[in-house]
mmCIF file of C-alpha atoms in Angstrom:
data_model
loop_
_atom_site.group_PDB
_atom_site.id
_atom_site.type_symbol
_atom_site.label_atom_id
_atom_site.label_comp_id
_atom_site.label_asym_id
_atom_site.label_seq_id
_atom_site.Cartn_x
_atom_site.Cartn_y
_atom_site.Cartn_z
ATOM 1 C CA UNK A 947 -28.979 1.946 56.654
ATOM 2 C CA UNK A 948 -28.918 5.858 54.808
ATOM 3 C CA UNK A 949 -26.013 6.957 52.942
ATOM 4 C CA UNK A 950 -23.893 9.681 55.034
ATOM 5 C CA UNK A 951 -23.563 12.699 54.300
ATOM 6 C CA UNK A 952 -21.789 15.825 55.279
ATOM 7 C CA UNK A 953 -23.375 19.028 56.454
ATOM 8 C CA UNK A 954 -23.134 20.930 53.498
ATOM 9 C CA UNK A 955 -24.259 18.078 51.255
ATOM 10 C CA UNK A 956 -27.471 17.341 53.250
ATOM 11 C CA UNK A 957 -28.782 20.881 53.611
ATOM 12 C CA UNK A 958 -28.264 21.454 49.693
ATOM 13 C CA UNK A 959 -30.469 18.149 49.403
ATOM 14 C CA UNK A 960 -32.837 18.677 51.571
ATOM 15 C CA UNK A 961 -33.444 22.531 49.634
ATOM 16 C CA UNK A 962 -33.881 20.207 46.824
ATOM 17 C CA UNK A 963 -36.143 18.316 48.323
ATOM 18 C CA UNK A 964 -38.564 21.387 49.214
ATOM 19 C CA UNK A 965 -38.373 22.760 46.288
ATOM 20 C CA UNK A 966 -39.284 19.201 44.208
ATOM 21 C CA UNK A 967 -42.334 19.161 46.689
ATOM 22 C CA UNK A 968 -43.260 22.959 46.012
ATOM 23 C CA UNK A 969 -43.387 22.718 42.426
ATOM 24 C CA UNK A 970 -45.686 19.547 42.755
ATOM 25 C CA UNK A 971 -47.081 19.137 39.267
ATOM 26 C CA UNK A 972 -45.180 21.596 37.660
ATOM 27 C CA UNK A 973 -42.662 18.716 37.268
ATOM 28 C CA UNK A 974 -45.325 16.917 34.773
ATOM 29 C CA UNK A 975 -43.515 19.338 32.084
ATOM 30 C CA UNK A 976 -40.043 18.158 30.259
ATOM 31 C CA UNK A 977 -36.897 19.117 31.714
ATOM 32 C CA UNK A 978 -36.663 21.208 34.944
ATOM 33 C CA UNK A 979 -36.292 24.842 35.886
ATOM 34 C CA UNK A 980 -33.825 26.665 36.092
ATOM 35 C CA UNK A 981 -33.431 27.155 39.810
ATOM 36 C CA UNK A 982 -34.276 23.515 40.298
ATOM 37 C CA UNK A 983 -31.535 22.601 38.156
ATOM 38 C CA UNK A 984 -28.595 24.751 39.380
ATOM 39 C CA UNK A 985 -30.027 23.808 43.137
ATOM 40 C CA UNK A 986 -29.101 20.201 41.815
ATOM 41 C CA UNK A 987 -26.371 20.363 39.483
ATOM 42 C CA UNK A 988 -25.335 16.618 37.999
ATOM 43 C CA UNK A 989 -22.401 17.098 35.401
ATOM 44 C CA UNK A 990 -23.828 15.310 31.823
ATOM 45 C CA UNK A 991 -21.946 12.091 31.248
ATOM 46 C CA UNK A 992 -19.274 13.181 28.723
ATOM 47 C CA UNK A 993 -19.009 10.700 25.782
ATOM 48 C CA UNK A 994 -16.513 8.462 24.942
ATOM 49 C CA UNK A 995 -13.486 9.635 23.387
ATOM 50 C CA UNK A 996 -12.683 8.327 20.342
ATOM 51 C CA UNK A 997 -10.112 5.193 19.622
ATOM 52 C CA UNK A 998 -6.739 6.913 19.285
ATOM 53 C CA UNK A 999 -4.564 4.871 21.002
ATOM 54 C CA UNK A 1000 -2.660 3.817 17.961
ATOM 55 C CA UNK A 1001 -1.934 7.897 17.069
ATOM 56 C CA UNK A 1002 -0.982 8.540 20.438
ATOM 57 C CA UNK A 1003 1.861 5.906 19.891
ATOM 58 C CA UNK A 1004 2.849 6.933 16.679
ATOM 59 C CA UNK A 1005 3.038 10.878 18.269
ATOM 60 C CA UNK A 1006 5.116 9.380 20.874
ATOM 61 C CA UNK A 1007 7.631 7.641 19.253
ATOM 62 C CA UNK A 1008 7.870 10.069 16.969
ATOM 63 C CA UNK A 1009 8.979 12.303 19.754
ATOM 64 C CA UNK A 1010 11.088 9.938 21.568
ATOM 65 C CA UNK A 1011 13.179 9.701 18.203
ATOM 66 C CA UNK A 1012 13.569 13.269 17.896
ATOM 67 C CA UNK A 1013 14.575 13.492 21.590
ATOM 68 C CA UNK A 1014 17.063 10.774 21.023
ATOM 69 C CA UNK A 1015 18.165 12.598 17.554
ATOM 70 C CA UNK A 1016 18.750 15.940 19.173
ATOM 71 C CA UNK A 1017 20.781 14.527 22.169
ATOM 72 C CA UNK A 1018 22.831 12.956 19.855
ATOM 73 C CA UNK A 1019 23.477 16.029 17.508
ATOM 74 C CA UNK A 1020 24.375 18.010 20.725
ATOM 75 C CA UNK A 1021 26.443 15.412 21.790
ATOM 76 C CA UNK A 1022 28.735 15.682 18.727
ATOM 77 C CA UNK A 1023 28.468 19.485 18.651
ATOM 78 C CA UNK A 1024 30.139 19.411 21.766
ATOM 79 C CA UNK A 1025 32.739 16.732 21.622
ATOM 80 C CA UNK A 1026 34.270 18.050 18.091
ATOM 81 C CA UNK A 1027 31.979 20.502 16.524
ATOM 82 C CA UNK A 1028 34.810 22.039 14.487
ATOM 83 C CA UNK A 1029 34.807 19.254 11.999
ATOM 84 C CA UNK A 1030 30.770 20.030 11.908
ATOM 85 C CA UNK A 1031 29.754 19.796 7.680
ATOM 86 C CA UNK A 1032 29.074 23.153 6.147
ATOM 87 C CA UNK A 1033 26.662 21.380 3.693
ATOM 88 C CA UNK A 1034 24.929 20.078 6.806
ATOM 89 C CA UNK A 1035 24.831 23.292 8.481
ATOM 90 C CA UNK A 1036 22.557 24.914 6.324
ATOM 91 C CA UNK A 1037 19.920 22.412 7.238
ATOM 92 C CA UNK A 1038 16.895 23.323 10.243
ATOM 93 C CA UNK A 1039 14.774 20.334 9.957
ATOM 94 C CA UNK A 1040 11.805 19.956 12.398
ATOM 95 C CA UNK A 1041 11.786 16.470 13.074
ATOM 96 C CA UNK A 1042 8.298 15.734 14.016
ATOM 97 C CA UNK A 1043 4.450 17.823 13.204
ATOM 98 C CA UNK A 1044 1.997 18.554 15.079
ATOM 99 C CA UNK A 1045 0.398 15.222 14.236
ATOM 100 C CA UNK A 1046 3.061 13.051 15.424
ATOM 101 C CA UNK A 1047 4.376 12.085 11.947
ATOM 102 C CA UNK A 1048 8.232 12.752 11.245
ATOM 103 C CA UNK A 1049 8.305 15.763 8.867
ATOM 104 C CA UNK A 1050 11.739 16.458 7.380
ATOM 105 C CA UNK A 1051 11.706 19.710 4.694
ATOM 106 C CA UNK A 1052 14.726 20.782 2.749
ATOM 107 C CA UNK A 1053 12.894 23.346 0.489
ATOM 108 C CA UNK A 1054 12.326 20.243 -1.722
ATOM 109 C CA UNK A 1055 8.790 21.715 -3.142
ATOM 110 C CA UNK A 1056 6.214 19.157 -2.699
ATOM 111 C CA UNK A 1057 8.303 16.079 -2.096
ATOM 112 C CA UNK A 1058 7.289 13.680 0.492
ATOM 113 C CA UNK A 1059 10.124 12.783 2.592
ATOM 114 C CA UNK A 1060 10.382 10.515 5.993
ATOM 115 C CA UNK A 1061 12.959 9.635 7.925
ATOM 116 C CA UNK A 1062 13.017 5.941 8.656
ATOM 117 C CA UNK A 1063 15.412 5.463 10.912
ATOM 118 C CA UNK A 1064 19.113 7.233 12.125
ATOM 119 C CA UNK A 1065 21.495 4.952 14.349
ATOM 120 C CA UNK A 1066 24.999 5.413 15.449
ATOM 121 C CA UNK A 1067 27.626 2.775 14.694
ATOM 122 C CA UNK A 1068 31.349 2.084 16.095
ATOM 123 C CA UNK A 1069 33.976 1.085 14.422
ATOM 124 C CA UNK A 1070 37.221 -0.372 16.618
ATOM 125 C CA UNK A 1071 40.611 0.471 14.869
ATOM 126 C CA UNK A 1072 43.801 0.222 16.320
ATOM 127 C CA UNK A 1073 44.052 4.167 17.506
ATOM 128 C CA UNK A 1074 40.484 3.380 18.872
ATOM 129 C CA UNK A 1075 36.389 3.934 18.058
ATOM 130 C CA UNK A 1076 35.278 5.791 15.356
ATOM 131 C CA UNK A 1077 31.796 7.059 15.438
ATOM 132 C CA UNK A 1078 29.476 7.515 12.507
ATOM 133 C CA UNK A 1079 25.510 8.087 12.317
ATOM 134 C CA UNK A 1080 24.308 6.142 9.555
ATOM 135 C CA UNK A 1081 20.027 7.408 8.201
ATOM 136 C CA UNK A 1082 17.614 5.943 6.272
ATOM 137 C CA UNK A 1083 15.027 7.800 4.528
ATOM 138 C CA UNK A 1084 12.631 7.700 1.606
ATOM 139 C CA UNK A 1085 11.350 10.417 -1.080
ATOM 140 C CA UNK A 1086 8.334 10.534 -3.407
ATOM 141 C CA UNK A 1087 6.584 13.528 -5.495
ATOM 142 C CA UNK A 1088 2.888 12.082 -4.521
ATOM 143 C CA UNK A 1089 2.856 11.356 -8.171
ATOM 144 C CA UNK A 1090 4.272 7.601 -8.966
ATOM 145 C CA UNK A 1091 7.972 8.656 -8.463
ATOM 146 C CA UNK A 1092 9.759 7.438 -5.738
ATOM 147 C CA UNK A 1093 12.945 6.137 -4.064
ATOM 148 C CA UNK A 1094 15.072 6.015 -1.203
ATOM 149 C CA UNK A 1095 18.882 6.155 0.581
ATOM 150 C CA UNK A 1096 21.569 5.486 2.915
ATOM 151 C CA UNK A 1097 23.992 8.312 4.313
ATOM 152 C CA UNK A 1098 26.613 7.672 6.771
ATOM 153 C CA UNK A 1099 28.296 10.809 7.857
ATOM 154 C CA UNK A 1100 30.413 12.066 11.204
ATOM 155 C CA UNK A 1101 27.164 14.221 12.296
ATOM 156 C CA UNK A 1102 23.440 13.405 12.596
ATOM 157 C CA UNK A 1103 23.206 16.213 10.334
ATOM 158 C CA UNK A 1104 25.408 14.767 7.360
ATOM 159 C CA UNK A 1105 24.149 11.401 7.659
ATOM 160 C CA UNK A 1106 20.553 12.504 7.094
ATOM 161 C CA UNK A 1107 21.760 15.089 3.586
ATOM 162 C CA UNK A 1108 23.647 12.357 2.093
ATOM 163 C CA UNK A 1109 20.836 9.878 2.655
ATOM 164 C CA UNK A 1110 18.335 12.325 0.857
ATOM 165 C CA UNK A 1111 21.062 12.904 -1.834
ATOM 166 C CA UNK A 1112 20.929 9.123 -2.298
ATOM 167 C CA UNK A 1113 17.684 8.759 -2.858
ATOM 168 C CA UNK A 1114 16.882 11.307 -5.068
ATOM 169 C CA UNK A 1115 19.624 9.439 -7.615
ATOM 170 C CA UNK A 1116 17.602 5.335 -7.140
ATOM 171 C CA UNK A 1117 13.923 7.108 -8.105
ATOM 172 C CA UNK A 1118 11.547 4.699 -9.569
ATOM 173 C CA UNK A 1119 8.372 5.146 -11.293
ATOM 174 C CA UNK A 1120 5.171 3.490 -10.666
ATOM 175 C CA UNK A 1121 2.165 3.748 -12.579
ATOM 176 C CA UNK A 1122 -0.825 3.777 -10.088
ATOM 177 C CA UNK A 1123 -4.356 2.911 -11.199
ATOM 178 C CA UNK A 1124 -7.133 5.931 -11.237
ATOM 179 C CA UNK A 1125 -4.164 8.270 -9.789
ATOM 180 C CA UNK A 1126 -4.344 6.782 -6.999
ATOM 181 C CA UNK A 1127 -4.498 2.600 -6.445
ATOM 182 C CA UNK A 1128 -3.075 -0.422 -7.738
ATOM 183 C CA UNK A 1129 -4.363 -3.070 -9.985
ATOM 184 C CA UNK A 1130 -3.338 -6.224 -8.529
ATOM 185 C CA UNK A 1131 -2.068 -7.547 -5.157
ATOM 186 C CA UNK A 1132 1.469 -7.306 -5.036
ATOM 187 C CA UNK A 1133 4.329 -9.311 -3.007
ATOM 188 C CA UNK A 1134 7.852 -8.685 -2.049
ATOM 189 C CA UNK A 1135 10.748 -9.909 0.159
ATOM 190 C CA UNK A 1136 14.224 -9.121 1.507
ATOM 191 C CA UNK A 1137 16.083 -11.196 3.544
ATOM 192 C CA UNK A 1138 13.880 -13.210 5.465
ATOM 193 C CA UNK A 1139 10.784 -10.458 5.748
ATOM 194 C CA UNK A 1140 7.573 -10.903 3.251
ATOM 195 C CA UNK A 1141 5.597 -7.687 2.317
ATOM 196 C CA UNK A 1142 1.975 -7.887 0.849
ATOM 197 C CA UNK A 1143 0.243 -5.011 -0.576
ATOM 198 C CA UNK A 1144 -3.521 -5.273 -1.508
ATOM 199 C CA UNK A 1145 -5.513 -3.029 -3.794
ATOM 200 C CA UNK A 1146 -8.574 -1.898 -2.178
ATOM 201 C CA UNK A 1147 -11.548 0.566 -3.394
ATOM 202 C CA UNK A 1148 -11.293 4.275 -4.206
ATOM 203 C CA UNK A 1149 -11.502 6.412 -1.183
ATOM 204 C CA UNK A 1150 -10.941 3.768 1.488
ATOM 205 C CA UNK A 1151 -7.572 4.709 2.473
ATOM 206 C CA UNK A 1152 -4.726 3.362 3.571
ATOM 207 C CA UNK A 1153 -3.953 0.635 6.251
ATOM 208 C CA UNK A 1154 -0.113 -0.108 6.856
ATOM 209 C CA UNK A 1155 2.792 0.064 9.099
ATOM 210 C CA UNK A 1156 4.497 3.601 9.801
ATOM 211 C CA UNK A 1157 6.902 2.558 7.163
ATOM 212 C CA UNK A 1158 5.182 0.702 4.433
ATOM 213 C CA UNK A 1159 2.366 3.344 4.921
ATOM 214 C CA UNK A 1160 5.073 6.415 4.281
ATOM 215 C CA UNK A 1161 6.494 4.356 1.032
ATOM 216 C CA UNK A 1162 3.261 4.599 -0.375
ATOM 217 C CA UNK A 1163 1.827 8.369 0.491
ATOM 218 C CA UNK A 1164 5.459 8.912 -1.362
ATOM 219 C CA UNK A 1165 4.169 7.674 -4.406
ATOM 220 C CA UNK A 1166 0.748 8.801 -3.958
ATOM 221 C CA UNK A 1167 -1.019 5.646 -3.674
ATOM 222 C CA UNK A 1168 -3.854 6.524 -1.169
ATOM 223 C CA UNK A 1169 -6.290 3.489 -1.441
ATOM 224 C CA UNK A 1170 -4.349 0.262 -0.032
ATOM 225 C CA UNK A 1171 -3.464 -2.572 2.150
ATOM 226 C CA UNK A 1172 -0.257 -3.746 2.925
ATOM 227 C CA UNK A 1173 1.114 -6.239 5.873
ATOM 228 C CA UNK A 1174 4.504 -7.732 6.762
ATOM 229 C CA UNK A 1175 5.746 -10.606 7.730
ATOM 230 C CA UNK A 1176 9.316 -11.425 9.231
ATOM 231 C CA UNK A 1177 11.644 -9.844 11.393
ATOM 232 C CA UNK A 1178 10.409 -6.191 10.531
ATOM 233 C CA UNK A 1179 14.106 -4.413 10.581
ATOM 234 C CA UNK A 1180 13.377 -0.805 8.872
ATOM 235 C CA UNK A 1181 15.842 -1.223 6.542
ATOM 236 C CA UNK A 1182 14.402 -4.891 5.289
ATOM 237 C CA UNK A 1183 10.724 -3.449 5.543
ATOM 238 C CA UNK A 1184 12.191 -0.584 2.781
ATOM 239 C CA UNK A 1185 13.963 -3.196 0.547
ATOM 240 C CA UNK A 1186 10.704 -5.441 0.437
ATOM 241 C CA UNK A 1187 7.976 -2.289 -0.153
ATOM 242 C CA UNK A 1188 9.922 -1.489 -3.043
ATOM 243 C CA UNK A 1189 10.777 -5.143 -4.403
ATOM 244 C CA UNK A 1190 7.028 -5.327 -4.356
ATOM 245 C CA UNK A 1191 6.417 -1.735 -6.048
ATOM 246 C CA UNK A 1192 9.041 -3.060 -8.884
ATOM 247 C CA UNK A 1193 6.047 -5.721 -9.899
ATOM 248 C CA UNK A 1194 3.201 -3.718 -10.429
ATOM 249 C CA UNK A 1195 2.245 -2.558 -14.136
ATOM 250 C CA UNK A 1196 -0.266 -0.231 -15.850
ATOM 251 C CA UNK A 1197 -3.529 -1.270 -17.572
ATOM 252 C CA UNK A 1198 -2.272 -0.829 -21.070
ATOM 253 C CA UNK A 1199 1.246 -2.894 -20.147
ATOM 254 C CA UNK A 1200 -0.366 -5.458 -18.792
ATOM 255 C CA UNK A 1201 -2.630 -5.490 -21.701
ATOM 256 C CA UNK A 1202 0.084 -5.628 -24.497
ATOM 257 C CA UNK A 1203 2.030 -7.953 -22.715
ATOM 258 C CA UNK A 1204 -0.890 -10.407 -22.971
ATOM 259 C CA UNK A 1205 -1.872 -9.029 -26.424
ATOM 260 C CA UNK A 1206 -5.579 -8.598 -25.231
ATOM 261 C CA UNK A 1207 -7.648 -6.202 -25.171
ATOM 262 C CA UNK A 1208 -7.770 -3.408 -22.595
ATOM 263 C CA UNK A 1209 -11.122 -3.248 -21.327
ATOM 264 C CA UNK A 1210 -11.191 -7.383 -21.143
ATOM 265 C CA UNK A 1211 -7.563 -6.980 -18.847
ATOM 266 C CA UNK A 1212 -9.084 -4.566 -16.881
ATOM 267 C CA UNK A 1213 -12.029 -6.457 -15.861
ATOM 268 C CA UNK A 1214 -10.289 -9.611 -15.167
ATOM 269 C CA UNK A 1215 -7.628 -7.807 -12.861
ATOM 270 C CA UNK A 1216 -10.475 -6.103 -10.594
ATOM 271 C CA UNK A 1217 -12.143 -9.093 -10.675
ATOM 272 C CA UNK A 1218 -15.892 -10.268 -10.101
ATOM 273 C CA UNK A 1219 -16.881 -8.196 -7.091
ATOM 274 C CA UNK A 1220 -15.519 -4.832 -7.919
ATOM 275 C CA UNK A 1221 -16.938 -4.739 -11.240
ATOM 276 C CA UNK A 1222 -20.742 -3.543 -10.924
ATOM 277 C CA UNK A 1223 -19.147 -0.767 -8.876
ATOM 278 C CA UNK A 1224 -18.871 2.764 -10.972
ATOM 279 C CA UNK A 1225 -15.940 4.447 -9.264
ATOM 280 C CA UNK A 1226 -13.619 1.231 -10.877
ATOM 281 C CA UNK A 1227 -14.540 3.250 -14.699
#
């Protein structure tokens, strides 16, 4: 039993047809002519797209929090926008890039910044609710230095200035191996949530949560691992990333804190199968 087709779709076959049988041995040749081809057209298969699922999520949370972030601000503006912070009026932040990622500038210079998370809390009092947005962010120059806060304020706005302005005063300073790795595996832990954080080989990049991953383009560590474990609550996740970044030391620390030499240290802490490779000297 044939296929059916409609009218128009058997008399553009059957042109095919004659022409296939008219050019006869012409069709020996590779590929096909012109006419033949446009008489016939087959779209090409077009190839797979590439595995971004996981961006695509990122990108849309990212934009679900900034929806949620700007009905809130608009919220307050309207209910009592006359007790709207001065300090916090001077700040336009764009809340999320073009890649998804949450993008906060306060003509800092070259300061990574991300905001982590921004909630809104109640208090009950005996003349009723109050309302406060409390923000969590983190800071780092990209070159070891990092750190981050916790604002509460009346507005969105406030809470987010006074979390930056806390941060910039807790900065710590990690020394990272070849500018840009770690030495050693390192481990930390708040609450009940475990964070692990892997060295891994120059120019491999890094593999983390949204969070943990931030942390450590803060403090410009760009080749490592790092997984959690626990109930992952943002503000937890923070705690233990830094707990963990507290551990780590430089090659010549480590060295005189074992009083050996630095080019034995070094080769014990990469250990056996990083050490025939050049990029480790």
């Amino acid at each position: 039993m044939g296929l059916a087709l409609d009218p128009a779709a058997e008399a553009r076959f059957a042109a095919w047809e004659a022409r296939v049988r008219e050019l006869g041995d012409d069709l020996a040749e590779p590929g096909l002519p012109d006419d033949l081809a446009e008489a016939w057209d087959v779209p090409p298969l077009a190839p797979p797209p590439p595995n971004q699922v996981a961006k695509e999520q990122r990108r849309a949370a990212a934009a679900a929090r900034a929806g949620r972030y700007q009905l809130l601000s608009d919220e307050d503006e309207s209910d009592h926008g006359s007790d709207f912070d001065a300090n916090a009026a001077d700040v336009d932040a764009e809340m999320v890039g073009e890649d998804g990622e949450d993008l906060v500038d306060y003509g800092t210079g070259d300061w990574v910044e991300h905001l982590v998370m921004q909630d809104r809390t109640q208090k009950i009092t005996k003349s009723g609710q109050i309302m406060s947005y409390r923000t969590l962010v983190t800071v780092g120059n990209a070159n070891g230095t990092g750190g981050f806060g916790m604002g509460k304020g009346a507005e969105p706005q406030q809470s987010v200035v006074r979390a930056f302005r806390d941060a910039r005063r807790s900065l710590i300073y990690v020394e990272r191996y070849k500018m840009s790795g770690l030495l050693y595996p390192l481990y930390g832990e708040h609450n009940n949530l475990k964070v692990y954080i892997y060295p891994t080989r120059p120019g491999s990049g890094l593999r983390a949560g949204d969070i943990i991953e931030g942390i450590l383009e803060g403090f410009g560590i760009a080749d490592a691992t790092a997984k959690a474990y626990g109930k992952r609550h943002p503000y937890s996740v923070v705690r233990a990333t830094f707990n963990a970044l507290l551990g780590h030391e430089g090659l010549h620390d480590v060295a005189m804190r074992r009083g050996a030499r630095i080019l034995s240290v070094h080769k014990t802490l990469l250990g056996r199968h990083h050490r025939d490779d050049p990029r480790y000297y």
